[in-house]
Coordinates of C-alpha atoms in Angstrom, one line a residue:
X1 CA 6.8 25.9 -12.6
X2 CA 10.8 26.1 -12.4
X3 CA 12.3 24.7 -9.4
X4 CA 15.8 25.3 -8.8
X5 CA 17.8 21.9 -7.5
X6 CA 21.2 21.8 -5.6
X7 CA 22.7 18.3 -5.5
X8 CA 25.4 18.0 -3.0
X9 CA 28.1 15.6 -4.1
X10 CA 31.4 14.9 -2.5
X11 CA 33.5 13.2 -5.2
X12 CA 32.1 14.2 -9.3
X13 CA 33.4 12.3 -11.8
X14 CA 30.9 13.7 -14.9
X15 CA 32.1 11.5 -17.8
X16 CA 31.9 8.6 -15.4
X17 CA 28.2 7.4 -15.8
X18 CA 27.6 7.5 -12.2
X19 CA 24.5 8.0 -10.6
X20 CA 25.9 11.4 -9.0
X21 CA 26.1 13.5 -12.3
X22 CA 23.2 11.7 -14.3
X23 CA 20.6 11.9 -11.7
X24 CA 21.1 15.7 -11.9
X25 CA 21.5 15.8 -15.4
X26 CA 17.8 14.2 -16.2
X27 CA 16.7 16.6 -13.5
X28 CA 17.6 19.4 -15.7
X29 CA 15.9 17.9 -19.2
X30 CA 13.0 18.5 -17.2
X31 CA 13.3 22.2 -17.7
X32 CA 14.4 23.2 -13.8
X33 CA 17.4 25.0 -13.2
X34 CA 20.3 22.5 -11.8
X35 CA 23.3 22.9 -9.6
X36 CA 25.5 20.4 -8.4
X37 CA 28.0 21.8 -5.6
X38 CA 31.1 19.7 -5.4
X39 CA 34.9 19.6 -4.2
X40 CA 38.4 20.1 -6.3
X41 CA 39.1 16.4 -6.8
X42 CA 37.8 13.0 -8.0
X43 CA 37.6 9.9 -5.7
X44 CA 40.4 8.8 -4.3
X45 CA 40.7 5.2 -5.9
X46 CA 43.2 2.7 -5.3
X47 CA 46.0 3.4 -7.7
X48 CA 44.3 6.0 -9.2
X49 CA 47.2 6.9 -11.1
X50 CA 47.3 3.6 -12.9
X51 CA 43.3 3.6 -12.5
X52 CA 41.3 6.4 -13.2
X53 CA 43.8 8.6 -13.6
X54 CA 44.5 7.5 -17.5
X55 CA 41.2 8.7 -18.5
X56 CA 40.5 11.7 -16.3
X57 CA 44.1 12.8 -15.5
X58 CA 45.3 14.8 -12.3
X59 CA 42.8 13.6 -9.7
X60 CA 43.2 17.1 -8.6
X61 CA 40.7 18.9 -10.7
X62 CA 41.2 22.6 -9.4
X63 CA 38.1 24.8 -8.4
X64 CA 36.1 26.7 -10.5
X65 CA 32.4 26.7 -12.4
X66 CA 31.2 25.0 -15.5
X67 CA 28.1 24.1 -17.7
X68 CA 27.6 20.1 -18.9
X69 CA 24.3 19.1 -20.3
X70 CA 22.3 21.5 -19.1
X71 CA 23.9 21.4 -15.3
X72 CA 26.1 24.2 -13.8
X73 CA 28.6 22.5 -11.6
X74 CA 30.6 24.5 -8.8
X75 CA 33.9 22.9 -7.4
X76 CA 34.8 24.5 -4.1
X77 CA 38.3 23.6 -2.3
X78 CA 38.2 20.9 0.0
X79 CA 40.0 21.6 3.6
X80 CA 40.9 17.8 4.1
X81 CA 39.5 14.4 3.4
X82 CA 39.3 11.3 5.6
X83 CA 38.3 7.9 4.8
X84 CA 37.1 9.4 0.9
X85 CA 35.3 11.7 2.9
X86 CA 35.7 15.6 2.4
X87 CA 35.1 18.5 3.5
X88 CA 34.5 21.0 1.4
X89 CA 35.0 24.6 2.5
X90 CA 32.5 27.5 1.9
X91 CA 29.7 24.4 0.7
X92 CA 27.1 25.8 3.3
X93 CA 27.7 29.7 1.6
X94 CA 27.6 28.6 -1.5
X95 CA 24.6 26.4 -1.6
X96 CA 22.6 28.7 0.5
X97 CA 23.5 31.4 -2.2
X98 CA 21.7 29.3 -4.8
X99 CA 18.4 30.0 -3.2
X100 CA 17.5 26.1 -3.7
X101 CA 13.8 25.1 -3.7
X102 CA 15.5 21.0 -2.8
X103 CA 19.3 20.2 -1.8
X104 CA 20.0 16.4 -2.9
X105 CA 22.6 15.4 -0.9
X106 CA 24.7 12.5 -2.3
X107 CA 25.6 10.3 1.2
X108 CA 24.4 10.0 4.6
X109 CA 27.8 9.5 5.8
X110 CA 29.0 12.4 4.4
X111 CA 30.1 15.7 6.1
X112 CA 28.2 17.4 3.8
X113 CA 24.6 15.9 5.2
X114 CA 25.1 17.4 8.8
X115 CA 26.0 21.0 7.2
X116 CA 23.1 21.0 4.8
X117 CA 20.6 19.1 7.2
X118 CA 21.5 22.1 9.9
X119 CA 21.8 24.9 7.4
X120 CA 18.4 24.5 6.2
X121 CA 16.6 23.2 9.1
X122 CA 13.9 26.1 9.7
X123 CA 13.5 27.0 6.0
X124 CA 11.0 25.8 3.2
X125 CA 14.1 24.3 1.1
X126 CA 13.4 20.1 1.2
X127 CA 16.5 18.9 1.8
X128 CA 17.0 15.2 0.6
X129 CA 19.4 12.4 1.7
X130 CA 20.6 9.7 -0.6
X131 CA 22.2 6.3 0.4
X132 CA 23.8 3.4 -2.1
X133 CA 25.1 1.4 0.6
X134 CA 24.1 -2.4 1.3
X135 CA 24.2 -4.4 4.5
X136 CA 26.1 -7.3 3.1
X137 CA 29.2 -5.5 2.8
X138 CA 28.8 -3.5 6.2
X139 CA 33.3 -3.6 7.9
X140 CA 33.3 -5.2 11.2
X141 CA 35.9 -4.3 13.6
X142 CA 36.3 -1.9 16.8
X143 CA 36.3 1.2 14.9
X144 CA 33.7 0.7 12.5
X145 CA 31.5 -0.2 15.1
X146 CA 32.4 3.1 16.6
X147 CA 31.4 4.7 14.1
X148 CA 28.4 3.1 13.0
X149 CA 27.4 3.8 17.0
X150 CA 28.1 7.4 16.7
X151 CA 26.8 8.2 13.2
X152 CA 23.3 6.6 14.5
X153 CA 23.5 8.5 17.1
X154 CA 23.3 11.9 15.3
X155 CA 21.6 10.5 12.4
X156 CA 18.6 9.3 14.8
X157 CA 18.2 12.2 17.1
X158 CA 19.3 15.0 15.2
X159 CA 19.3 15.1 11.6
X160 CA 16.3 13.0 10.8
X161 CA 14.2 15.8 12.2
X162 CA 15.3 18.0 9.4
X163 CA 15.6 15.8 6.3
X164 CA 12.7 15.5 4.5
X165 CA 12.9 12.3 2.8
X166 CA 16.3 9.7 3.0
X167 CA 16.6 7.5 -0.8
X168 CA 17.7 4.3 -0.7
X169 CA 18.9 2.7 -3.9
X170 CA 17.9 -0.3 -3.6
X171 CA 15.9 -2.4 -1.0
X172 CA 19.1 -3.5 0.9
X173 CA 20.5 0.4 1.1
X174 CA 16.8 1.3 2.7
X175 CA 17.2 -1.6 5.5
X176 CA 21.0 -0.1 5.6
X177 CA 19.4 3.9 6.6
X178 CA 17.2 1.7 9.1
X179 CA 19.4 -0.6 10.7
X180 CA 22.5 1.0 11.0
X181 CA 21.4 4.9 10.8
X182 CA 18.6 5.1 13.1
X183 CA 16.4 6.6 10.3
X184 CA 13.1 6.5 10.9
X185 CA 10.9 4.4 8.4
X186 CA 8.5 7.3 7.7
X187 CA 11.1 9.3 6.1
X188 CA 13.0 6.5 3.7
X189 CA 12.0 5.8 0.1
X190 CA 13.3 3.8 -2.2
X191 CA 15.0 5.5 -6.2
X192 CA 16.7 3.2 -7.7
X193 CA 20.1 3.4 -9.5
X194 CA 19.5 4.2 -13.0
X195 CA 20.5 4.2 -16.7
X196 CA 20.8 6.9 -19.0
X197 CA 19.1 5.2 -21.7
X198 CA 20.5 8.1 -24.6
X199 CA 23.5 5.8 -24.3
X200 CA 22.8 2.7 -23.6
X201 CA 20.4 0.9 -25.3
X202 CA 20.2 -2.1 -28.5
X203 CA 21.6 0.0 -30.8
X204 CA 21.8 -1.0 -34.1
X205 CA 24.8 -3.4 -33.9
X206 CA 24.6 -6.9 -34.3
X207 CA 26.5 -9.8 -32.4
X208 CA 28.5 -11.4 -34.7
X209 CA 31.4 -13.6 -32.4
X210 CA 32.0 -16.9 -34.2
X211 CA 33.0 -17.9 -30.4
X212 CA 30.7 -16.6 -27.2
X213 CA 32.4 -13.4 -26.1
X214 CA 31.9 -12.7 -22.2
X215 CA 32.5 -9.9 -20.3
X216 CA 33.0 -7.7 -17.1
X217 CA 33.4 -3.7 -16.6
X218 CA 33.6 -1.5 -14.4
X219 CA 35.9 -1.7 -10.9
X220 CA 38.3 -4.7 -11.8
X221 CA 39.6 -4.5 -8.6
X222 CA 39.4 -7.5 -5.4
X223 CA 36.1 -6.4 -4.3
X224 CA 34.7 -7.3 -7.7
X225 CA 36.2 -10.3 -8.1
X226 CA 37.1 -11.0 -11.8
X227 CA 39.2 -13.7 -10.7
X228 CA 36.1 -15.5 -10.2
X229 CA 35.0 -14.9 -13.8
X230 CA 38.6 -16.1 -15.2
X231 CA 38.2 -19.0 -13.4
X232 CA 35.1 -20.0 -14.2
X233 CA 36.2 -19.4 -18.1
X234 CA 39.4 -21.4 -17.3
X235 CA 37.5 -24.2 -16.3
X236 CA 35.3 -24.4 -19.1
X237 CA 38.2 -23.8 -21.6
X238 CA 39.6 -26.8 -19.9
X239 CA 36.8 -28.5 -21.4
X240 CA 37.3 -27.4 -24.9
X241 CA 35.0 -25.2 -25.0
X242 CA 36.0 -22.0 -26.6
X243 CA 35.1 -18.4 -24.8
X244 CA 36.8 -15.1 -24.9
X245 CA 37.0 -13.4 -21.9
X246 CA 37.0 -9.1 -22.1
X247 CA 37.6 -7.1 -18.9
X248 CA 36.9 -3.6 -19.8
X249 CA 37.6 -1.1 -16.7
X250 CA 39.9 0.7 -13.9
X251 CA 41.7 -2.5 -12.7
X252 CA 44.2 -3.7 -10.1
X253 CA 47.6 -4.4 -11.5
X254 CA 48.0 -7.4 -8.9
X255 CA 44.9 -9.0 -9.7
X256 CA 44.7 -8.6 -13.4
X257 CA 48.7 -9.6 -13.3
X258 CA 47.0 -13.0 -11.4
X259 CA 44.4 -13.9 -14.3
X260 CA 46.9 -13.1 -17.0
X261 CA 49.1 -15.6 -15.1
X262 CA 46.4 -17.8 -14.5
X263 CA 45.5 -17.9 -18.5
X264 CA 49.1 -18.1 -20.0
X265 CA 49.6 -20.9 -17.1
X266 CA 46.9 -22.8 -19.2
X267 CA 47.9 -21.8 -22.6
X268 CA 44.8 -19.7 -23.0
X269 CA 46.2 -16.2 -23.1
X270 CA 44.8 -16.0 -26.8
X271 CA 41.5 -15.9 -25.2
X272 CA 41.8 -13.0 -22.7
X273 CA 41.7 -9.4 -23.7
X274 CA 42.0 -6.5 -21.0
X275 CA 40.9 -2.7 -21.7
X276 CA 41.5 0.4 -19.5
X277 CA 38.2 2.5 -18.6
X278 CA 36.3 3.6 -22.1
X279 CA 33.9 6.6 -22.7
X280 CA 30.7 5.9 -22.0
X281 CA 29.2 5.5 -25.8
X282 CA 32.6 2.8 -26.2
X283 CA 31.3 1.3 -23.3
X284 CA 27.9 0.7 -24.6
X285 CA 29.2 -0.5 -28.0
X286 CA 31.6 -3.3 -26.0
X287 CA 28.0 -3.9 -24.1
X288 CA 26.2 -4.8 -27.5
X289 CA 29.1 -6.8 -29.1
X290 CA 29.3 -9.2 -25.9
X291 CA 27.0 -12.3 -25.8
X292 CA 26.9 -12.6 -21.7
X293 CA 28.0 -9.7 -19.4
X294 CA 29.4 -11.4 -15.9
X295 CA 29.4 -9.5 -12.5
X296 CA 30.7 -11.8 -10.1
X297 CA 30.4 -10.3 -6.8
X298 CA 29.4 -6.8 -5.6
X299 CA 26.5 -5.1 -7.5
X300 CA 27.3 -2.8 -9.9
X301 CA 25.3 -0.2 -12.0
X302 CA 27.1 -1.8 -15.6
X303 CA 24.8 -4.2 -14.7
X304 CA 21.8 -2.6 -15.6
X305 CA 23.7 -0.6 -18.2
X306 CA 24.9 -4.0 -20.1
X307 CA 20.8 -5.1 -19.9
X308 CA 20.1 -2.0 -21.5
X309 CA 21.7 -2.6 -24.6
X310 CA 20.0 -5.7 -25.2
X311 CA 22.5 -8.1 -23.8
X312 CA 22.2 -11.1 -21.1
X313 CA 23.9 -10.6 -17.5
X314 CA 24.7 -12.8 -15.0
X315 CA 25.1 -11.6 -11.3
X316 CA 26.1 -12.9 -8.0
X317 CA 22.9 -13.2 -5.7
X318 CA 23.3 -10.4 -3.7
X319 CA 19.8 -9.1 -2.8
X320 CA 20.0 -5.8 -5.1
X321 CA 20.8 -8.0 -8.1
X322 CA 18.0 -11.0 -7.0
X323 CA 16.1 -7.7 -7.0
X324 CA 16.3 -6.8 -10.2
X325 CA 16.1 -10.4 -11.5
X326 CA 13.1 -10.8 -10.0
X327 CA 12.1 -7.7 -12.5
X328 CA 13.3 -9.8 -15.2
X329 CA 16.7 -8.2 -15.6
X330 CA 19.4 -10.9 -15.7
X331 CA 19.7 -14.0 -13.7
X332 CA 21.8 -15.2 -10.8
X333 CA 24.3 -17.4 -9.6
X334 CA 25.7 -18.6 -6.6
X335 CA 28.0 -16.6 -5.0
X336 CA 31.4 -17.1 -4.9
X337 CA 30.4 -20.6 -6.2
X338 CA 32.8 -20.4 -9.4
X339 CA 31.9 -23.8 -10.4
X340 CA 27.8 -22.9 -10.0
X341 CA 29.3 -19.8 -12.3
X342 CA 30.7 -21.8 -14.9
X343 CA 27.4 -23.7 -15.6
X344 CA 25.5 -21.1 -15.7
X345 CA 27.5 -19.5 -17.9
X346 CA 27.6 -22.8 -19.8
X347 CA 24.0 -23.2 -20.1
X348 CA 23.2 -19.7 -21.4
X349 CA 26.0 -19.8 -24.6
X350 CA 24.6 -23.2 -25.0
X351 CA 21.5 -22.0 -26.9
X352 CA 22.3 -18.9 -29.0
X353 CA 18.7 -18.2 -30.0
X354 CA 17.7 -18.2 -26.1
X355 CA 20.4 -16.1 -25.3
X356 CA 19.3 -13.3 -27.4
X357 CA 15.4 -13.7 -26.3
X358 CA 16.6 -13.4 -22.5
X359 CA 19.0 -10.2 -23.6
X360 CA 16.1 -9.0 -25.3
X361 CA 13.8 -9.3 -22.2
X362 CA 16.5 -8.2 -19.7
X363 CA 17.1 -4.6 -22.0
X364 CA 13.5 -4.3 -21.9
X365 CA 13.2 -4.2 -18.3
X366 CA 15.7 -2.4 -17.7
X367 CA 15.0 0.7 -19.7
X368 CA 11.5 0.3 -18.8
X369 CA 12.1 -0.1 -14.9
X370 CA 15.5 1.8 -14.6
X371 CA 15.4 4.6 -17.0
X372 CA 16.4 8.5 -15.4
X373 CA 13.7 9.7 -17.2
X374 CA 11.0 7.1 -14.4
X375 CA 13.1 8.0 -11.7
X376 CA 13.3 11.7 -12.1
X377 CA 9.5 11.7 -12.2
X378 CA 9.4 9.8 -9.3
X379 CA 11.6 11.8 -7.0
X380 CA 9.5 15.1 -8.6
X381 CA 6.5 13.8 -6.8
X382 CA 8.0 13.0 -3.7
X383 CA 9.5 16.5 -3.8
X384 CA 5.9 17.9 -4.5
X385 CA 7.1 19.3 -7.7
X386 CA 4.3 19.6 -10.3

């Protein structure tokens, strides 16, 4: 039977790959009808100008309704936005208007989860709660510990009592909901991010680099730490042996100004190659032609995507990426360790033909363990959709 599914989602970036628009888009391949409700803009990014903003373009979208793959999106205005969080005007209206058999809201921190938690608290519409955050990256300080104290506050008596089910994506962001939002553990289940595996997966594309190519996408910016990767590369170039080394994403100018400097310093600026943000299907290619994909520090969903197409990553031993090594996708390395990272890396180019096994084990898990198609059934049954 058709249900009709409302995801709430306060920043939509579509060509993206983010969990926000392809979560809703494998919803809708399963024959429902789909809606995702949304504000006038895209996330406000550091340097988004320089960023983002040379792929998507005004980071001021403008209002108004369209159809992609299947899922009708609706951008309302957005009265004002504080701390990346908006509010968007009319969203209770409009989503109410939909007739919604489940709302999927995308953020228990948002604005969004008090309106649609109290909208739709004595009707038959589940209303669902999602949650990527992880504990290890939690801010300290006076007013973040304000706020943490207030949003359990209402989190714990209030809006618990009419969410249906709070999704953590990942073990971490589930002891997150617990710890720092009150949320009973009755009402949290785990989805996990995802990949959409119509995009990434082997291919048909061989690798072919006469010297290891290694790579990180995604946010290039200080909270991901590439520095960590060039200098674990610098170190081993220092010992003759030859890498290239491909960042592929939105980065900082300041830090990617720092490796550059860091590589021409050393007379290795022949091995370094930098790339703005790619469509998706570009992405995956970049995926398949790499021999090692690096994430250094905080987890990213590339990750899983770079596994997908067959390739070997490395990732720093945060517990969401230990996680998914312990479901044989990838392997980890001690974080913020960059001589632990060079080794590793070492080891793994060492041995070409091991390399590929590993990349062909990782891919296999992933798609197998991470695919939108597992995950949309999942979140079906916990919806009670048949």
């Amino acid at each position: 039977m058709q249900k009709r599914i409302v995801h709430v989602v306060d920043y939509l970036m579509p060509t993206l790959g983010y969990q926000e628009f392809l979560l809703p888009k494998w919803n809708a391949k399963f024959e429902h009808e789909v809606f995702i409700v949304t504000g006038d803009r895209y996330y406000p990014v550091p340097n988004y100008d320089e960023t983002w903003g040379k792929t998507l373009g005004n980071r001021f979208c403008g209002i108004g309704e369209e159809e992609i793959e299947n899922v009708k999106i609706i951008r309302l205005p957005v009265l004002f936005e504080i701390k990346a969080r908006p509010l968007i005007n009319n969203l209770v209206k409009q989503v109410k208007a939909l007739n919604p058999d489940l709302v999927f809201v995308h953020g228990t921190g948002s604005f969004s989860i008090y309106q649609c938690a109290l909208a739709f608290r004595n009707s038959e519409t589940k209303v669902f709660a999602d949650n990527h955050m992880i504990k290890e990256v939690v801010q300290k300080g006076l007013l973040q510990s304000l706020y943490y104290m207030l949003h359990k506050f209402f989190i714990k008596n209030f809006l618990s009592k009419y969410i249906d089910f709070f999704i953590g994506t990942s073990i971490s962001s589930c002891e997150y909901m617990k710890d720092y939002e009150g949320v009973p553990e009755n009402k949290i289940s785990i989805l996990d991010i995802g990949i959409d595996t119509t995009i990434f997966n082997p291919g048909n594309k061989k690798k072919d680099n006469l010297i290891p190519l290694i790579m990180q996408s995604g946010k290039l910016t200080e909270e991901k730490k590439p520095q960590w990767l060039s200098k674990a590369v610098i170190k081993l170039l220092q010992k003759d042996i030859k890498i290239n080394l491909r960042f592929v994403g939105s980065y900082s100018p300041l830090v990617m100004k720092e490796i550059k400097e860091d590589f021409a310093k050393k007379g290795f600026e022949n091995f370094l190659s930098i790339s703005d943000l790619l469509p998706l299907k570009e992405l995956a290619n970049e995926f398949r032609k790499s021999d090692l994909v690096v994430f250094p520090e905080a987890a990213s969903l590339s990750c899983l995507e770079a596994a997908a197409c067959n390739t070997m990553v490395v990732m720093a031993d945060l517990p969401v990426s230990k996680e998914r090594s312990s479901r044989g996708v990838g392997k980890v390395y001690r974080r913020g360790d960059i001589d632990h990272l060079a080794s590793t890396i070492l080891k793994l180019i060492e041995d070409k033909d091991n390399l590929k096994m590993l990349g062909e084990v990782s891919g296999k898990n992933a798609r197998e363990n991470y695919s939108y198609e597992s995950i949309t059934q999942k979140l079906f049954k916990l919806a009670g959709f048949n």
